CSV table of C-alpha atoms in Angstrom, one decimal:
chain,number,residue,atom,x,y,z
P,1,MET,CA,0.0,0.0,0.0
P,2,ARG,CA,2.9,2.4,0.6
P,3,LYS,CA,3.8,2.2,-3.1
P,4,TYR,CA,4.3,6.0,-3.3
P,5,PRO,CA,5.2,8.7,-0.8
P,6,ASN,CA,1.8,9.5,0.7
P,7,PRO,CA,0.4,13.0,0.6
P,8,MET,CA,0.0,13.4,4.3
P,9,ASN,CA,3.7,12.8,4.9
P,10,PRO,CA,5.2,13.5,1.5
P,11,CYS,CA,8.8,13.5,0.6
P,12,VAL,CA,10.3,16.8,1.6
P,13,VAL,CA,12.7,17.8,-1.2
P,14,GLY,CA,13.4,21.4,-0.2
P,15,VAL,CA,13.5,23.6,2.9
P,16,ASP,CA,13.9,27.3,3.0
P,17,VAL,CA,13.8,29.8,5.9
P,18,LEU,CA,11.5,32.8,5.1
P,19,GLU,CA,11.8,34.6,8.4
P,20,ARG,CA,13.4,34.2,11.7
P,21,THR,CA,13.0,36.4,14.9
P,22,VAL,CA,13.3,36.2,18.6
P,23,ASP,CA,10.3,37.6,20.4
P,24,GLY,CA,10.1,39.6,23.7
P,25,ARG,CA,9.9,36.3,25.6
P,26,GLY,CA,13.1,35.0,24.2
P,27,ARG,CA,11.3,32.5,21.9
P,28,LEU,CA,12.7,31.8,18.5
P,29,HIS,CA,10.1,32.0,15.7
P,30,SER,CA,10.9,30.5,12.3
P,31,HIS,CA,8.8,30.6,9.2
P,32,ARG,CA,9.9,28.0,6.6
P,33,LEU,CA,8.8,27.0,3.2
P,34,LEU,CA,8.8,23.2,2.6
P,35,SER,CA,8.9,21.9,-1.0
P,36,THR,CA,7.3,18.5,-1.1
P,37,GLU,CA,6.8,15.8,-3.6
P,38,TRP,CA,3.5,14.1,-3.9
P,39,GLY,CA,3.2,10.5,-5.1
P,40,LEU,CA,0.0,10.0,-6.9
P,41,PRO,CA,0.8,9.3,-10.5
P,42,ALA,CA,-2.7,8.0,-11.4
P,43,LEU,CA,-4.3,11.3,-10.3
P,44,VAL,CA,-1.6,13.3,-12.1
P,45,LYS,CA,-2.0,11.1,-15.2
P,46,ALA,CA,-5.8,11.5,-15.2
P,47,VAL,CA,-5.4,15.3,-15.0
P,48,SER,CA,-2.8,15.4,-17.7
P,49,LEU,CA,-5.0,13.3,-20.0
P,50,GLY,CA,-7.9,15.6,-19.3
P,51,ARG,CA,-5.8,18.7,-19.9
P,52,ARG,CA,-4.7,17.5,-23.3
P,53,ARG,CA,-8.3,17.2,-24.3
P,54,HIS,CA,-9.2,20.5,-22.8
P,55,GLY,CA,-8.9,22.3,-26.1
P,56,ASP,CA,-11.5,20.5,-28.1
P,57,CYS,CA,-13.7,19.5,-25.2
P,58,SER,CA,-14.3,16.2,-26.9
P,59,ALA,CA,-13.7,13.9,-23.9
P,60,GLY,CA,-12.1,13.9,-20.5
P,61,ILE,CA,-10.4,10.6,-20.8
P,62,PRO,CA,-9.4,8.8,-24.0
P,63,GLY,CA,-11.8,6.1,-25.0
P,64,THR,CA,-14.7,7.5,-23.0
P,65,PRO,CA,-18.0,8.6,-24.2
P,66,ARG,CA,-18.1,12.2,-25.5
P,67,ARG,CA,-18.8,14.1,-22.4
P,68,CYS,CA,-16.8,17.2,-21.6
P,69,ALA,CA,-15.6,17.5,-18.0
P,70,CYS,CA,-12.7,19.7,-18.9
P,71,GLU,CA,-13.9,22.4,-16.6
P,72,LEU,CA,-13.3,20.0,-13.7
P,73,HIS,CA,-9.8,18.7,-14.5
P,74,PRO,CA,-7.7,21.8,-13.9
P,75,VAL,CA,-9.5,22.3,-10.6
P,76,ILE,CA,-7.9,19.1,-9.2
P,77,LEU,CA,-4.3,19.8,-9.4
P,78,GLY,CA,-3.9,22.7,-11.8
P,79,THR,CA,-0.6,21.2,-12.8
P,80,SER,CA,0.8,18.0,-14.1
P,81,ARG,CA,3.6,18.3,-11.6
P,82,THR,CA,3.4,16.8,-8.2
P,83,LEU,CA,5.5,19.4,-6.3
P,84,THR,CA,3.6,21.1,-3.6
P,85,TYR,CA,4.4,23.6,-0.9
P,86,ILE,CA,3.9,23.7,2.8
P,87,LYS,CA,4.4,26.7,5.1
P,88,GLU,CA,5.6,26.0,8.6
P,89,HIS,CA,5.8,28.2,11.7
P,90,SER,CA,7.9,26.9,14.6
P,91,ILE,CA,8.4,28.4,18.0
P,92,VAL,CA,11.3,27.2,20.2
P,93,ASP,CA,11.2,28.2,23.9
P,94,PRO,CA,14.5,27.5,25.5
P,95,VAL,CA,13.2,28.3,29.0
P,96,GLU,CA,10.2,26.0,28.9
P,97,LYS,CA,12.0,23.6,26.6
P,98,ARG,CA,9.0,23.6,24.4
P,99,MET,CA,8.9,23.5,20.6
P,100,GLU,CA,5.7,24.0,18.6
P,101,LEU,CA,5.4,23.5,14.9
P,102,CYS,CA,2.4,24.5,12.9
P,103,SER,CA,2.2,23.7,9.2
P,104,THR,CA,-0.3,24.1,6.5
P,105,ASN,CA,-0.3,23.4,2.7
P,106,ILE,CA,-0.4,26.5,0.6
P,107,THR,CA,-0.9,24.8,-2.7
P,108,LEU,CA,-3.6,22.3,-3.7
P,109,THR,CA,-5.9,24.3,-1.3
P,110,ASN,CA,-8.8,23.8,-3.7
P,111,LEU,CA,-8.5,20.1,-3.1
P,112,VAL,CA,-7.5,19.6,0.5
P,113,SER,CA,-6.3,21.5,3.5
P,114,VAL,CA,-4.1,20.0,6.0
P,115,ASP,CA,-3.4,22.0,9.2
P,116,GLU,CA,-1.1,20.2,11.5
P,117,ARG,CA,0.4,21.1,14.9
P,118,LEU,CA,3.1,19.3,16.8
P,119,VAL,CA,4.1,20.3,20.3
P,120,TYR,CA,7.2,18.9,22.0
P,121,THR,CA,7.4,19.3,25.8
P,122,PRO,CA,9.4,17.7,28.5
P,123,HIS,CA,7.8,14.7,30.1
P,124,PRO,CA,6.4,15.8,33.5
P,125,GLU,CA,7.8,12.9,35.4
P,126,ASN,CA,10.8,11.8,33.4
P,127,PRO,CA,13.2,14.5,32.3
P,128,GLU,CA,14.9,12.1,29.9
P,129,MET,CA,11.7,11.8,27.9
P,130,THR,CA,9.8,14.1,25.6
P,131,VAL,CA,6.1,14.3,25.1
P,132,LEU,CA,4.9,14.8,21.6
P,133,THR,CA,1.3,16.0,21.0
P,134,GLN,CA,0.2,15.9,17.4
P,135,GLU,CA,-3.1,17.1,15.9
P,136,ALA,CA,-4.3,17.7,12.4
P,137,ILE,CA,-7.3,19.2,10.9
P,138,ILE,CA,-7.9,17.8,7.4
P,139,THR,CA,-10.5,19.2,5.1
P,140,VAL,CA,-11.3,17.5,1.9
P,141,LYS,CA,-12.9,19.9,-0.5
P,142,GLY,CA,-15.7,17.5,-1.4
P,143,ILE,CA,-17.3,19.5,-4.2
P,144,SER,CA,-14.5,19.6,-6.7
P,145,LEU,CA,-13.2,16.1,-6.0
P,146,GLY,CA,-16.6,14.6,-5.8
P,147,SER,CA,-17.7,16.2,-9.0
P,148,TYR,CA,-14.5,15.1,-10.8
P,149,LEU,CA,-15.0,11.6,-9.6
P,150,GLU,CA,-18.6,11.7,-10.7
P,151,SER,CA,-17.5,12.8,-14.1
P,152,LEU,CA,-14.8,10.1,-14.2
P,153,MET,CA,-17.3,7.5,-13.2
P,154,ALA,CA,-19.9,8.7,-15.7
P,155,ASN,CA,-17.3,8.3,-18.4
P,156,THR,CA,-16.2,4.9,-17.2
P,157,ILE,CA,-13.6,3.6,-19.6
P,158,SER,CA,-13.7,0.1,-18.4
P,159,SER,CA,-16.8,-1.9,-19.6
P,160,ASN,CA,-15.9,-4.6,-17.1
P,161,ALA,CA,-16.0,-2.1,-14.2
P,162,LYS,CA,-19.4,-0.9,-15.5
P,163,LYS,CA,-20.8,-4.4,-15.4
P,164,ILE,CA,-19.5,-5.0,-11.9
P,165,MET,CA,-20.9,-1.8,-10.5
P,166,SER,CA,-24.3,-2.1,-12.1
P,167,SER,CA,-24.8,-5.4,-10.4
P,168,PHE,CA,-24.9,-3.8,-7.0
P,169,PRO,CA,-27.7,-1.6,-5.6
P,170,SER,CA,-26.8,2.1,-5.6
P,171,HIS,CA,-27.6,2.5,-1.9
P,172,ALA,CA,-26.2,-0.6,-0.3
P,173,PRO,CA,-25.4,-0.3,3.4
P,174,SER,CA,-21.7,-0.4,4.3
P,175,SER,CA,-21.4,-4.2,4.3
P,176,ARG,CA,-18.4,-6.2,3.3
P,177,ALA,CA,-18.2,-9.1,1.0
P,178,SER,CA,-15.4,-11.2,-0.6
P,179,SER,CA,-14.5,-8.3,-2.9
P,180,PRO,CA,-14.9,-5.2,-0.8
P,181,SER,CA,-13.4,-2.9,-3.4
P,182,GLN,CA,-16.4,-3.6,-5.7
P,183,ILE,CA,-19.1,-2.7,-3.2
P,184,PRO,CA,-20.5,0.7,-3.3
P,185,SER,CA,-20.0,2.3,0.1
P,186,ALA,CA,-22.0,5.2,1.3
P,187,GLU,CA,-19.6,5.7,4.1
P,188,ALA,CA,-16.2,6.3,2.6
P,189,TRP,CA,-17.2,8.5,-0.3
P,190,ARG,CA,-19.4,10.6,1.9
P,191,LEU,CA,-16.1,12.3,2.8
P,192,LEU,CA,-16.2,13.7,-0.7
P,193,LEU,CA,-19.6,15.1,-0.6
P,194,PRO,CA,-20.4,18.7,0.0
P,195,SER,CA,-21.9,19.6,3.3
P,196,ASP,CA,-25.5,19.5,2.2
P,197,GLY,CA,-25.0,15.8,1.5
P,198,HIS,CA,-26.3,16.2,-2.1
P,199,SER,CA,-24.1,15.0,-4.8
P,200,GLN,CA,-24.8,13.6,-8.2
P,201,LEU,CA,-22.6,10.7,-7.1
P,202,HIS,CA,-25.4,9.6,-4.8
P,203,PHE,CA,-27.8,9.1,-7.7
P,204,SER,CA,-25.3,8.0,-10.3
P,205,PRO,CA,-26.2,4.7,-12.1
P,206,GLN,CA,-22.6,3.8,-11.7
P,207,PRO,CA,-21.9,4.4,-8.0
P,208,LEU,CA,-18.4,5.0,-6.9
P,209,CYS,CA,-16.9,1.9,-5.5
P,210,VAL,CA,-14.7,2.6,-2.5
P,211,GLN,CA,-14.1,0.3,0.4
P,212,THR,CA,-15.3,1.5,3.7
P,213,CYS,CA,-12.4,3.1,5.5
P,214,PRO,CA,-11.7,1.0,8.6
P,215,CYS,CA,-10.0,3.8,10.5
P,216,LEU,CA,-12.6,6.5,10.0
P,217,GLU,CA,-14.3,7.2,13.3
P,218,ALA,CA,-15.5,10.7,13.3
P,219,THR,CA,-18.7,11.6,11.6
P,220,PRO,CA,-18.0,13.7,8.6
P,221,ARG,CA,-19.6,17.1,8.9
P,222,ASN,CA,-19.4,20.2,6.7
P,223,GLY,CA,-17.4,18.3,4.2
P,224,SER,CA,-14.5,17.7,6.6
P,225,THR,CA,-13.5,14.9,8.9
P,226,THR,CA,-11.7,15.3,12.1
P,227,GLY,CA,-10.7,12.9,14.8
P,228,THR,CA,-7.7,11.0,16.1
P,229,HIS,CA,-7.5,9.1,12.8
P,230,GLY,CA,-8.3,12.0,10.5
P,231,ARG,CA,-4.9,11.9,8.9
P,232,GLU,CA,-5.0,8.2,8.4
P,233,ALA,CA,-8.5,8.4,7.0
P,234,VAL,CA,-7.7,11.0,4.4
P,235,GLU,CA,-4.5,9.2,3.5
P,236,TRP,CA,-6.5,6.0,3.0
P,237,VAL,CA,-9.1,7.8,0.9
P,238,ILE,CA,-6.5,9.3,-1.4
P,239,ARG,CA,-4.6,6.0,-1.7
P,240,SER,CA,-7.9,4.3,-2.6
P,241,LEU,CA,-8.8,6.9,-5.2
P,242,ASP,CA,-5.3,6.6,-6.7
P,243,ALA,CA,-5.7,2.9,-7.0
P,244,GLU,CA,-9.2,3.2,-8.4
P,245,LEU,CA,-8.0,5.7,-11.0
P,246,GLU,CA,-5.1,3.5,-11.9
P,247,ASP,CA,-7.3,0.6,-12.5
P,248,LEU,CA,-9.8,2.7,-14.6
P,249,ALA,CA,-7.1,4.4,-16.6
P,250,ALA,CA,-5.1,1.3,-17.6
P,251,PRO,CA,-7.6,-0.2,-20.1
P,252,ALA,CA,-8.1,3.2,-21.8
P,253,SER,CA,-4.4,3.8,-22.3
P,254,GLU,CA,-4.0,0.4,-23.8
P,255,ARG,CA,-6.7,1.1,-26.2
P,256,ALA,CA,-5.5,4.6,-27.0
F,1,MET,CA,18.7,19.4,1.6
F,2,ASN,CA,18.0,21.8,-1.2
F,3,GLY,CA,15.7,24.7,-1.2
F,4,VAL,CA,13.1,26.2,-3.5
F,5,GLY,CA,15.7,27.5,-5.9
F,6,LYS,CA,19.0,25.9,-6.9
F,7,ALA,CA,20.5,29.3,-7.2
F,8,CYS,CA,20.1,29.9,-3.5
F,9,THR,CA,21.7,26.7,-2.3
F,10,ASP,CA,25.2,28.1,-1.5
F,11,MET,CA,23.8,31.1,0.3
F,12,LYS,CA,21.4,28.8,2.2
F,13,HIS,CA,24.2,26.5,3.3
F,14,LYS,CA,26.3,29.4,4.5
F,15,TYR,CA,23.5,30.8,6.5
F,16,ASN,CA,22.5,27.4,7.9
F,17,LYS,CA,26.0,26.8,9.1
F,18,CYS,CA,26.1,30.2,10.9
F,19,PHE,CA,22.6,29.7,12.3
F,20,ASN,CA,23.2,26.2,13.6
F,21,CYS,CA,26.3,27.4,15.5
F,22,TRP,CA,24.4,30.3,17.0
F,23,PHE,CA,21.4,28.2,17.9
F,24,ALA,CA,23.4,25.5,19.7
F,25,LYS,CA,26.0,27.6,21.4
F,26,LYS,CA,24.1,30.8,22.2
F,27,PHE,CA,20.3,30.6,21.9
F,28,LEU,CA,19.8,27.3,23.7
F,29,LYS,CA,22.1,28.4,26.4
F,30,ARG,CA,20.0,31.5,26.8
F,31,ASP,CA,22.8,33.7,25.7
F,32,SER,CA,21.1,36.9,24.6
F,33,SER,CA,23.9,38.2,22.4
F,34,ASN,CA,22.9,39.3,19.0
F,35,ASP,CA,22.4,37.0,16.0
F,36,PRO,CA,25.6,37.2,14.0
F,37,CYS,CA,24.0,35.7,10.9
F,38,THR,CA,21.9,38.7,9.9
F,39,ASP,CA,23.8,39.7,6.8
F,40,LEU,CA,24.0,36.1,5.6
F,41,PHE,CA,20.3,35.8,6.1
F,42,LYS,CA,19.6,38.9,4.2
F,43,HIS,CA,21.6,37.8,1.2
F,44,TYR,CA,19.9,34.4,1.3
F,45,GLN,CA,16.5,35.9,1.6
F,46,GLN,CA,16.9,38.2,-1.4
F,47,CYS,CA,17.6,35.1,-3.5
F,48,VAL,CA,14.7,33.1,-2.0
F,49,GLN,CA,12.1,35.9,-2.4
F,50,LYS,CA,13.2,36.3,-6.1
F,51,VAL,CA,12.6,32.5,-6.7
F,52,ILE,CA,9.3,32.6,-4.9
F,53,LYS,CA,8.1,35.5,-7.0
F,54,GLU,CA,9.2,33.8,-10.2
F,55,LYS,CA,7.5,30.5,-9.3
F,56,GLU,CA,4.5,32.4,-8.0
F,57,ILE,CA,4.4,30.4,-4.8
F,58,PRO,CA,1.6,31.8,-2.7
F,59,ILE,CA,3.2,32.6,0.6
F,60,GLU,CA,1.2,35.7,1.4
F,61,GLY,CA,0.4,35.8,5.1
F,62,LEU,CA,-1.6,32.8,6.0
F,63,GLY,CA,-2.4,32.1,9.6
F,64,PHE,CA,-3.5,28.7,10.8
F,65,MET,CA,-4.3,26.7,13.9
F,66,GLY,CA,-6.2,29.3,15.8
F,67,HIS,CA,-5.0,32.3,14.0
F,68,SER,CA,-6.6,31.6,10.6
F,69,LYS,CA,-7.4,34.1,8.0
F,70,GLU,CA,-9.5,33.3,5.0
F,71,ARG,CA,-7.5,30.9,2.9
F,72,PRO,CA,-7.4,31.8,-0.8
F,73,GLU,CA,-8.1,28.8,-3.0
F,74,SER,CA,-5.4,27.9,-5.4
F,75,SER,CA,-4.9,25.0,-7.7
F,76,SER,CA,-1.2,25.4,-8.3
């Protein structure tokens, strides 16, 4: 499953200091820019294919029915590159021996927002140990991703996938079977829905097939999901989407 | 570790060397003497800001984690 660097902990390929000051309390503040490399080639490929078709609006993906979803493709990544940027603010307090790091992505903000905070403090009982507190707020921008996926599914390029999906009811409860990846799940892709809960995905004759995320505990609200496993949940969703797209794209590229 | 622009790498390494020394020997020991790396940092920053502008990296002031402002949506 960890075939690529995952987007929640991507490969940092560059670090630059933007600002550094010591405040009135003797704490060192640093603002840094991190250059990070994603690892989702299927998503990038899908976007690249879409962008090549953008001019004639004939199709989003080669081999698909003639339906233009080009207005959706650039929204996803806006680039065929996978380099993204994160801004980090750190505070080092030499008196309290406390370090706090806050980071947020400043690119791909139309797709996802990841705000993360890490705090290192001395262990209250054992001075040889350090306590790390980590929290993250991850917001998946359901409208653009959900619409894009709806478009992708509506233009399904694999006839086999179509047959499999149409054999399941469109509103099946989150149950599991021998091939969980083929069962439409209302649970996992609800992450991708806008807050009003209405999405054309819900009524699509070819429902999105995503396995129920086993680590998702918090109830999604307002298009975002939080909780102790929020980071893992989004990581799982993005990995699943990447795998789904890879499967869907492969037959088309062979035919193209 | 490289930075956002290859042109700034040398300046970055020179600044980092100076900073690391000051951080370990002065700052963490609560020595309040001035930061001796100011000029190196200035030089390094001029280069970085130029690259950021060229690459159109959106680093305008964004607060987060309790100090958030409205986040502008970007796709690049």
